[in-house]
Short mmCIF file of C-alpha atoms and ligand atoms in Angstrom, two decimals:
data_model
loop_
_atom_site.label_atom_id
_atom_site.label_comp_id
_atom_site.label_asym_id
_atom_site.label_seq_id
_atom_site.Cartn_x
_atom_site.Cartn_y
_atom_site.Cartn_z
CA UNK P 38 -31.91 -72.73 -65.36
CA UNK P 39 -32.67 -71.52 -61.96
CA UNK P 40 -34.77 -72.45 -58.90
CA UNK P 41 -37.15 -74.45 -58.83
CA UNK P 42 -35.63 -76.48 -61.70
CA UNK P 43 -32.26 -76.21 -60.25
CA UNK P 44 -31.80 -77.54 -56.81
CA UNK P 45 -28.15 -77.80 -55.77
CA UNK P 46 -29.07 -79.76 -52.74
CA UNK P 47 -30.18 -82.64 -54.78
CA UNK P 48 -26.41 -83.85 -54.89
CA UNK P 49 -25.92 -83.34 -51.31
CA UNK P 50 -28.60 -85.71 -49.92
CA UNK P 51 -26.58 -88.62 -49.09
CA UNK P 52 -23.05 -89.35 -48.24
CA UNK P 53 -22.53 -91.52 -51.37
CA UNK P 54 -23.92 -88.73 -53.62
CA UNK P 55 -21.65 -86.32 -51.89
CA UNK P 56 -18.68 -88.73 -52.38
CA UNK P 57 -19.58 -89.00 -55.99
CA UNK P 58 -19.43 -85.32 -56.90
CA UNK P 59 -16.50 -84.41 -54.75
CA UNK P 60 -14.14 -82.06 -56.44
CA UNK P 61 -11.00 -82.33 -54.28
CA UNK P 62 -9.77 -85.84 -53.08
CA UNK P 63 -7.00 -86.34 -50.75
CA UNK P 64 -4.76 -89.22 -50.89
CA UNK P 65 -1.78 -90.25 -48.61
CA UNK P 66 0.43 -90.18 -51.81
CA UNK P 67 0.44 -86.37 -51.68
CA UNK P 68 1.83 -86.02 -48.29
CA UNK P 69 5.42 -85.53 -47.25
CA UNK P 70 6.10 -85.97 -43.44
CA UNK P 71 8.77 -83.62 -41.82
CA UNK P 72 11.29 -85.25 -39.34
CA UNK P 73 13.71 -83.56 -36.94
CA UNK P 74 16.85 -85.87 -36.45
CA UNK P 75 19.13 -85.36 -33.47
CA UNK P 76 22.15 -87.13 -32.02
CA UNK P 77 22.11 -89.90 -29.50
CA UNK P 78 20.52 -93.27 -29.30
CA UNK P 79 16.96 -94.13 -28.39
CA UNK P 80 16.02 -90.44 -28.16
CA UNK P 81 12.35 -89.71 -28.67
CA UNK P 82 11.80 -86.13 -27.31
CA UNK P 83 8.58 -84.39 -27.74
CA UNK P 84 8.65 -80.80 -29.08
CA UNK P 85 6.69 -78.83 -26.45
CA UNK P 86 4.69 -76.66 -28.78
CA UNK P 87 4.00 -79.36 -31.31
CA UNK P 88 2.46 -82.34 -29.49
CA UNK P 89 2.99 -85.67 -31.38
CA UNK P 90 6.16 -84.44 -33.09
CA UNK P 91 9.52 -85.55 -31.70
CA UNK P 92 13.26 -85.02 -32.08
CA UNK P 93 14.51 -88.38 -32.89
CA UNK P 94 17.87 -90.09 -32.89
CA UNK P 95 18.79 -91.82 -35.98
CA UNK P 96 17.67 -95.33 -34.71
CA UNK P 97 14.25 -93.85 -33.64
CA UNK P 98 13.85 -91.95 -37.00
CA UNK P 99 14.39 -95.15 -38.81
CA UNK P 100 11.45 -96.63 -36.84
CA UNK P 101 9.37 -93.76 -37.65
CA UNK P 102 10.21 -93.81 -41.29
CA UNK P 103 9.21 -97.39 -41.44
CA UNK P 104 5.92 -96.49 -39.94
CA UNK P 105 5.30 -93.52 -42.23
CA UNK P 106 6.04 -95.68 -45.29
CA UNK P 107 3.55 -98.53 -44.08
CA UNK P 108 0.77 -95.92 -43.92
CA UNK P 109 1.18 -95.18 -47.62
CA UNK P 110 3.04 -91.85 -47.21
CA UNK P 111 5.61 -91.91 -49.69
CA UNK P 112 8.08 -89.30 -48.56
CA UNK P 113 9.80 -87.57 -45.54
CA UNK P 114 11.72 -84.42 -45.49
CA UNK P 115 14.66 -84.31 -42.94
CA UNK P 116 15.82 -81.43 -40.72
CA UNK P 117 18.88 -81.81 -38.43
CA UNK P 118 19.70 -80.85 -34.90
CA UNK P 119 23.64 -80.94 -34.97
CA UNK P 120 25.57 -81.49 -31.59
CA UNK P 121 27.77 -78.62 -32.56
CA UNK P 122 26.96 -75.30 -34.40
CA UNK P 123 29.68 -72.92 -35.86
CA UNK P 124 29.98 -70.06 -38.36
CA UNK P 125 30.32 -72.07 -41.33
CA UNK P 126 27.43 -74.70 -40.77
CA UNK P 127 29.89 -77.54 -40.73
CA UNK P 128 26.97 -79.84 -39.64
CA UNK P 129 25.04 -79.15 -42.74
CA UNK P 130 27.75 -80.48 -45.24
CA UNK P 131 29.89 -82.69 -43.18
CA UNK P 132 29.80 -86.42 -44.46
CA UNK P 133 29.00 -87.70 -40.98
CA UNK P 134 26.36 -84.85 -40.47
CA UNK P 135 23.21 -85.86 -38.58
CA UNK P 136 20.93 -85.81 -41.61
CA UNK P 137 23.51 -87.55 -43.64
CA UNK P 138 23.70 -90.36 -41.01
CA UNK P 139 19.92 -90.54 -41.02
CA UNK P 140 19.65 -90.64 -44.70
CA UNK P 141 22.13 -93.47 -44.98
CA UNK P 142 20.22 -95.62 -42.29
CA UNK P 143 16.81 -94.79 -43.94
CA UNK P 144 17.96 -95.64 -47.36
CA UNK P 145 19.24 -98.98 -46.21
CA UNK P 146 16.24 -99.82 -43.89
CA UNK P 147 13.29 -98.26 -45.89
CA UNK P 148 14.52 -98.20 -49.61
CA UNK P 149 11.39 -97.32 -51.00
CA UNK P 150 10.76 -94.05 -49.07
CA UNK P 151 11.67 -90.92 -51.02
CA UNK P 152 14.07 -88.97 -48.84
CA UNK P 153 13.77 -85.13 -49.19
CA UNK P 154 16.63 -83.18 -47.62
CA UNK P 155 15.97 -79.56 -46.38
CA UNK P 156 18.90 -77.44 -47.38
CA UNK P 157 19.65 -74.56 -45.15
CA UNK P 158 22.33 -73.38 -42.80
CA UNK P 159 20.35 -71.81 -39.92
CA UNK P 160 20.11 -75.03 -37.92
CA UNK P 161 23.97 -75.44 -38.11
CA UNK P 162 25.11 -71.71 -37.64
CA UNK P 163 25.87 -70.62 -34.21
CA UNK P 164 23.92 -67.41 -35.06
CA UNK P 165 20.82 -69.29 -36.48
CA UNK P 166 20.64 -67.35 -39.77
CA UNK P 167 20.24 -69.07 -43.06
CA UNK P 168 23.33 -67.62 -44.62
CA UNK P 169 26.82 -66.48 -43.93
CA UNK P 170 26.68 -63.43 -41.59
CA UNK P 171 29.05 -60.49 -42.03
CA UNK P 172 29.28 -57.36 -40.23
CA UNK P 173 28.57 -53.99 -42.06
CA UNK P 174 31.47 -51.59 -42.38
CA UNK P 175 30.01 -49.65 -39.69
CA UNK P 176 30.54 -52.32 -37.22
CA UNK P 177 34.00 -53.01 -38.57
CA UNK P 178 34.73 -49.29 -37.66
CA UNK P 179 33.67 -49.69 -33.98
CA UNK P 180 37.21 -49.51 -33.00
CA UNK P 181 37.44 -46.23 -34.92
CA UNK P 182 34.34 -45.13 -33.11
CA UNK P 183 35.89 -45.86 -29.78
CA UNK P 184 38.94 -43.76 -30.54
CA UNK P 185 36.74 -40.89 -31.63
CA UNK P 186 34.62 -41.02 -28.57
CA UNK P 187 37.70 -41.14 -26.25
CA UNK P 188 39.30 -38.11 -28.22
CA UNK P 189 36.24 -36.14 -27.59
CA UNK P 190 36.31 -37.13 -23.95
CA UNK P 191 39.84 -35.87 -23.52
CA UNK P 192 38.59 -32.14 -23.82
CA UNK P 193 36.22 -32.66 -20.87
CA UNK P 194 37.66 -30.88 -17.72
CA UNK P 195 36.49 -32.67 -14.63
CA UNK P 196 36.74 -30.73 -11.29
CA UNK P 197 34.91 -33.17 -8.97
CA UNK P 198 33.52 -36.71 -8.79
CA UNK P 199 30.25 -35.61 -10.05
CA UNK P 200 31.68 -34.16 -13.32
CA UNK P 201 33.74 -37.08 -13.56
CA UNK P 202 30.95 -39.52 -13.35
CA UNK P 203 28.89 -37.47 -15.86
CA UNK P 204 31.73 -37.51 -18.19
CA UNK P 205 32.22 -41.14 -18.06
CA UNK P 206 28.43 -41.66 -18.51
CA UNK P 207 28.56 -39.48 -21.63
CA UNK P 208 31.39 -41.66 -23.14
CA UNK P 209 29.53 -44.71 -22.21
CA UNK P 210 26.30 -43.52 -23.77
CA UNK P 211 28.12 -42.51 -26.90
CA UNK P 212 29.81 -46.08 -27.28
CA UNK P 213 26.32 -47.59 -26.59
CA UNK P 214 25.02 -45.44 -29.20
CA UNK P 215 27.50 -46.72 -31.77
CA UNK P 216 26.99 -50.32 -30.52
CA UNK P 217 23.34 -50.02 -31.24
CA UNK P 218 24.16 -49.06 -34.78
CA UNK P 219 26.09 -52.18 -35.49
CA UNK P 220 24.31 -53.98 -38.19
CA UNK P 221 24.88 -57.40 -39.89
CA UNK P 222 23.99 -58.58 -43.32
CA UNK P 223 23.67 -61.82 -44.88
CA UNK P 224 26.26 -62.39 -47.34
CA UNK P 225 24.05 -63.87 -50.26
CA UNK P 226 26.80 -64.95 -52.60
CA UNK P 227 29.13 -66.38 -50.12
CA UNK P 228 26.39 -68.57 -48.86
CA UNK P 229 25.69 -70.13 -52.22
CA UNK P 230 28.86 -72.24 -52.04
CA UNK P 231 27.93 -73.71 -48.75
CA UNK P 232 24.41 -74.56 -49.87
CA UNK P 233 25.82 -76.26 -52.91
CA UNK P 234 28.32 -78.11 -50.81
CA UNK P 235 25.47 -79.33 -48.31
CA UNK P 236 23.24 -80.42 -51.35
CA UNK P 237 26.13 -82.58 -52.86
CA UNK P 238 26.89 -84.06 -49.40
CA UNK P 239 23.06 -85.00 -48.85
CA UNK P 240 22.83 -86.56 -52.38
CA UNK P 241 26.04 -88.55 -51.63
CA UNK P 242 24.32 -89.80 -48.39
CA UNK P 243 21.30 -90.95 -50.35
CA UNK P 244 18.99 -87.98 -50.22
CA UNK P 245 16.55 -88.23 -53.24
CA UNK P 246 15.29 -84.74 -53.38
CA UNK P 247 17.19 -81.62 -52.61
CA UNK P 248 14.91 -78.97 -50.96
CA UNK P 249 16.65 -75.51 -50.48
CA UNK P 250 14.73 -73.23 -47.92
CA UNK P 251 17.12 -70.54 -47.43
CA UNK P 252 15.79 -67.99 -49.75
CA UNK P 253 19.14 -66.82 -50.99
CA UNK P 254 19.08 -65.36 -54.56
CA UNK P 255 20.59 -67.65 -57.10
CA UNK P 256 20.69 -70.81 -54.80
CA UNK P 257 18.81 -72.94 -57.10
CA UNK P 258 21.25 -72.43 -60.07
CA UNK P 259 24.16 -72.85 -57.69
CA UNK P 260 22.95 -75.99 -56.21
CA UNK P 261 22.10 -77.52 -59.72
CA UNK P 262 25.63 -76.82 -60.97
CA UNK P 263 26.90 -78.37 -57.77
CA UNK P 264 24.86 -81.54 -58.09
CA UNK P 265 25.63 -81.84 -61.70
CA UNK P 266 29.37 -81.41 -61.32
CA UNK P 267 29.35 -84.13 -58.66
CA UNK P 268 27.56 -86.29 -61.05
CA UNK P 269 24.08 -86.18 -59.43
CA UNK P 270 22.38 -85.14 -62.66
CA UNK P 271 19.19 -87.10 -61.87
CA UNK P 272 18.69 -85.52 -58.32
CA UNK P 273 15.65 -83.29 -58.44
CA UNK P 274 15.33 -79.85 -56.78
CA UNK P 275 12.21 -78.90 -54.84
CA UNK P 276 12.68 -75.15 -54.21
CA UNK P 277 10.96 -73.45 -51.33
CA UNK P 278 10.37 -70.79 -54.07
CA UNK P 279 8.01 -68.43 -52.23
CA UNK P 280 8.85 -68.67 -48.56
CA UNK P 281 7.26 -65.99 -46.43
CA UNK P 282 8.81 -64.46 -43.31
CA UNK P 283 6.02 -65.81 -41.02
CA UNK P 284 5.13 -65.81 -37.40
CA UNK P 285 3.67 -69.30 -37.97
CA UNK P 286 7.35 -70.67 -37.88
CA UNK P 287 7.45 -70.34 -34.16
CA UNK P 288 7.14 -73.89 -33.13
CA UNK P 289 9.39 -75.08 -35.68
CA UNK P 290 12.27 -73.05 -34.29
CA UNK P 291 11.96 -74.83 -31.01
CA UNK P 292 11.78 -78.15 -32.88
CA UNK P 293 14.89 -77.41 -34.98
CA UNK P 294 16.50 -75.15 -32.45
CA UNK P 295 17.06 -72.50 -35.19
CA UNK P 296 16.02 -69.14 -33.68
CA UNK P 297 18.29 -66.44 -35.06
CA UNK P 298 20.32 -64.94 -32.12
CA UNK P 299 19.97 -61.45 -33.55
CA UNK P 300 17.64 -59.70 -35.98
CA UNK P 301 15.05 -61.54 -37.87
CA UNK P 302 14.90 -63.27 -41.38
CA UNK P 303 12.94 -60.54 -43.30
CA UNK P 304 16.04 -59.48 -45.37
CA UNK P 305 15.85 -62.92 -47.19
CA UNK P 306 12.40 -64.52 -46.61
CA UNK P 307 9.36 -62.74 -48.45
CA UNK P 308 7.20 -60.05 -47.16
CA UNK P 309 3.84 -61.58 -46.53
CA UNK P 310 1.89 -58.89 -48.42
CA UNK P 311 3.41 -59.80 -51.76
CA UNK P 312 1.92 -62.15 -54.27
CA UNK P 313 3.13 -60.62 -57.37
CA UNK P 314 6.77 -60.86 -56.01
CA UNK P 315 6.03 -64.51 -55.24
CA UNK P 316 5.43 -65.14 -58.65
CA UNK P 317 8.70 -63.60 -59.61
CA UNK P 318 10.60 -65.68 -57.02
CA UNK P 319 9.00 -68.90 -58.52
CA UNK P 320 9.71 -67.83 -61.95
CA UNK P 321 13.43 -67.25 -61.14
CA UNK P 322 13.70 -70.61 -59.55
CA UNK P 323 12.36 -72.36 -62.42
CA UNK P 324 14.82 -70.43 -64.80
CA UNK P 325 17.58 -71.80 -62.54
CA UNK P 326 16.49 -75.30 -62.77
CA UNK P 327 13.88 -76.05 -59.94
CA UNK P 328 11.98 -79.32 -60.83
CA UNK P 329 9.25 -78.68 -58.29
CA UNK P 330 8.26 -75.35 -56.45
CA UNK P 331 6.81 -74.85 -52.97
CA UNK P 332 4.72 -72.12 -51.21
CA UNK P 333 5.27 -71.79 -47.47
CA UNK P 334 3.38 -71.31 -45.16
CA UNK P 335 0.08 -73.05 -46.50
CA UNK P 336 -3.15 -71.77 -45.06
CA UNK P 337 -2.42 -68.12 -44.58
CA UNK P 338 -1.19 -68.14 -48.40
CA UNK P 339 -3.76 -70.15 -50.16
CA UNK P 340 -4.21 -67.38 -52.66
CA UNK P 341 -0.48 -67.43 -53.53
CA UNK P 342 -0.87 -71.34 -54.09
CA UNK P 343 -3.83 -70.69 -56.37
CA UNK P 344 -1.96 -68.12 -58.21
CA UNK P 345 1.14 -70.28 -58.49
CA UNK P 346 -1.03 -73.18 -59.82
CA UNK P 347 -2.67 -70.86 -62.41
CA UNK P 348 0.55 -69.68 -63.88
CA UNK P 349 3.10 -72.49 -63.48
CA UNK P 350 3.11 -76.09 -64.71
CA UNK P 351 5.69 -77.64 -62.30
CA UNK P 352 4.50 -79.92 -59.54
CA UNK P 353 3.50 -77.45 -56.82
CA UNK P 354 3.99 -78.24 -52.99
CA UNK P 355 2.76 -76.42 -49.98
CA UNK P 356 4.14 -76.54 -46.45
CA UNK P 357 1.49 -76.67 -43.67
CA UNK P 358 3.95 -75.21 -41.09
CA UNK P 359 4.43 -75.86 -37.41
CA UNK P 360 2.30 -73.00 -36.35
CA UNK P 361 -0.78 -74.07 -38.33
CA UNK P 362 -0.28 -77.51 -36.74
CA UNK P 363 0.15 -76.02 -33.27
CA UNK P 364 -3.00 -73.87 -33.54
CA UNK P 365 -5.08 -76.77 -34.46
CA UNK P 366 -3.56 -78.96 -31.81
CA UNK P 367 -4.10 -76.21 -29.06
CA UNK P 368 -7.58 -75.59 -29.94
CA UNK P 369 -8.45 -79.20 -30.14
CA UNK P 370 -6.90 -79.87 -26.65
CA UNK P 371 -9.29 -77.40 -25.36
CA UNK P 372 -12.24 -79.07 -27.00
CA UNK P 373 -12.89 -75.90 -29.01
CA UNK P 374 -12.74 -77.67 -32.39
CA UNK P 375 -12.91 -81.30 -33.58
CA UNK P 376 -9.36 -82.25 -34.27
CA UNK P 377 -9.84 -84.85 -36.87
CA UNK P 378 -12.43 -82.72 -38.87
CA UNK P 379 -10.31 -79.49 -38.80
CA UNK P 380 -7.20 -81.50 -39.73
CA UNK P 381 -8.84 -82.96 -42.87
CA UNK P 382 -10.48 -79.54 -43.76
CA UNK P 383 -7.15 -77.78 -43.44
CA UNK P 384 -5.53 -80.36 -45.85
CA UNK P 385 -8.35 -80.20 -48.30
CA UNK P 386 -8.17 -76.44 -48.52
CA UNK P 387 -4.48 -76.69 -49.26
CA UNK P 388 -5.20 -79.19 -52.08
CA UNK P 389 -8.20 -77.26 -53.37
CA UNK P 390 -5.93 -74.30 -53.76
CA UNK P 391 -3.80 -76.31 -56.13
CA UNK P 392 -1.08 -77.77 -54.24
CA UNK P 393 -0.43 -81.47 -55.42
CA UNK P 394 2.09 -82.16 -52.72
CA UNK P 395 1.60 -81.23 -48.99
CA UNK P 396 4.27 -81.21 -46.38
CA UNK P 397 2.51 -81.77 -43.27
CA UNK P 398 2.88 -82.91 -39.53
CA UNK P 399 -0.39 -84.58 -40.13
CA UNK P 400 0.84 -86.97 -42.76
CA UNK P 401 0.73 -89.96 -40.58
CA UNK P 402 -2.67 -89.06 -38.83
CA UNK P 403 -4.33 -88.04 -42.11
CA UNK P 404 -3.29 -91.21 -43.93
CA UNK P 405 -4.76 -93.29 -41.16
CA UNK P 406 -7.94 -91.44 -41.65
CA UNK P 407 -7.95 -91.96 -45.49
CA UNK P 408 -6.74 -95.50 -45.20
ZN1 ZN J 12 17.09 -71.36 -42.55
#
C-alpha cells in the first residue's frame, strides 16, 4: 500500500503519538558512569579537556557514587591514578591500590551500586603501555653496535681538527642511527599474569565486575582462571572485546594520565578499518569465558556494535569515549549545537545500534533528563 493510502506522517503528528511508536528507549539503568580516582583528600580536579569530569579522591568519589546511584544509574566503572608508577604496575594489583581503596569505601557507603573495575596496566606503568614492555634483541645489542661503530672509527686517519670533527660526527650519526632502530614490544604472555593478579585484587576489594581493557591475547581466559582459583567464581567479566586504536581517546589520557611515553598502542588495540576482525576478537573472548562484551569507541563504530548485536547473544556494551564527549561539549560551549539534544541523540544512536549497556560520561546528565 503506498501513498495516498499510506502516510507515515500520521504517526508523527503529536508528541504522544511519537512517544507511543518510538522504537528505541533509553533508561538510566543502561548507563555505567566512568570515574577517575586519585590520591589525597577533598580532591576534585576537573579534567581540562572534559568539562564536568573530575579526578576525585576516595572521599569525593564516594560522594559522587552516592549521587550517581540516587539518579537511578546502577553502575560505575573505576579508573585509578596511582601516586607512583613503575615497570610492573604495582599500583594496579596492590591491596592498597587507589582503585582498591575506592572500591572498599564505595561498597561500604553505597552497597547497591554495581562496581566495575577497569583492568589495565597503562595507568600504573611508568612507560604508559598496557602490558609489560621488553626491548627487542636489536636494542639489547646496542652495546655491540657501539663497539662496531668505534671499531670502524679506529681506521679513520685524522690529520687536522676539521677531519677529527668530521670523524666524530660520523661515529655520532652511526650511533644515532642504531638508537633510532631500537624497538620495543609488548610482552603479551608475561602481561597476562599481572592482569589476572590485578583482577583478583580488585575482586577482593569488592569490585563486582572485572572489565579488562588491555587487548592482550588470552587475557580473558587468564583472568577467568585467576578469579576461579581465588574463589571468585561468581565475578563476571565484561571484556573490552573490540577496542580500537582511536584518536577519540585523547582526553581520557589526560584524565587518567596514561599517555604512552613512546610508540603507540596499534600493536595491541584494533585497526579501525576492521569489522570482521572485531567479530573474531569478540568470538575468542566469549570462548575464553567473557560474560559480557564491549565495543569501544561507540559513535565512530556503530556498525561494529550492530554487527556484534546481530551475531552474539551476550549482553553488549559500548563505551562512548572521552573524545566523543569532548567534541559535544566543545561544540555546545560555542553554541554551535544544542547540548542536551545532541547528548540524548548520541546515546539513542548507540542504543539503536544494539548496545544494551552504555558507558558514558553523560550518565548523570542523561539520567536527569530521563528522570
Ligand atoms: Zn591500557
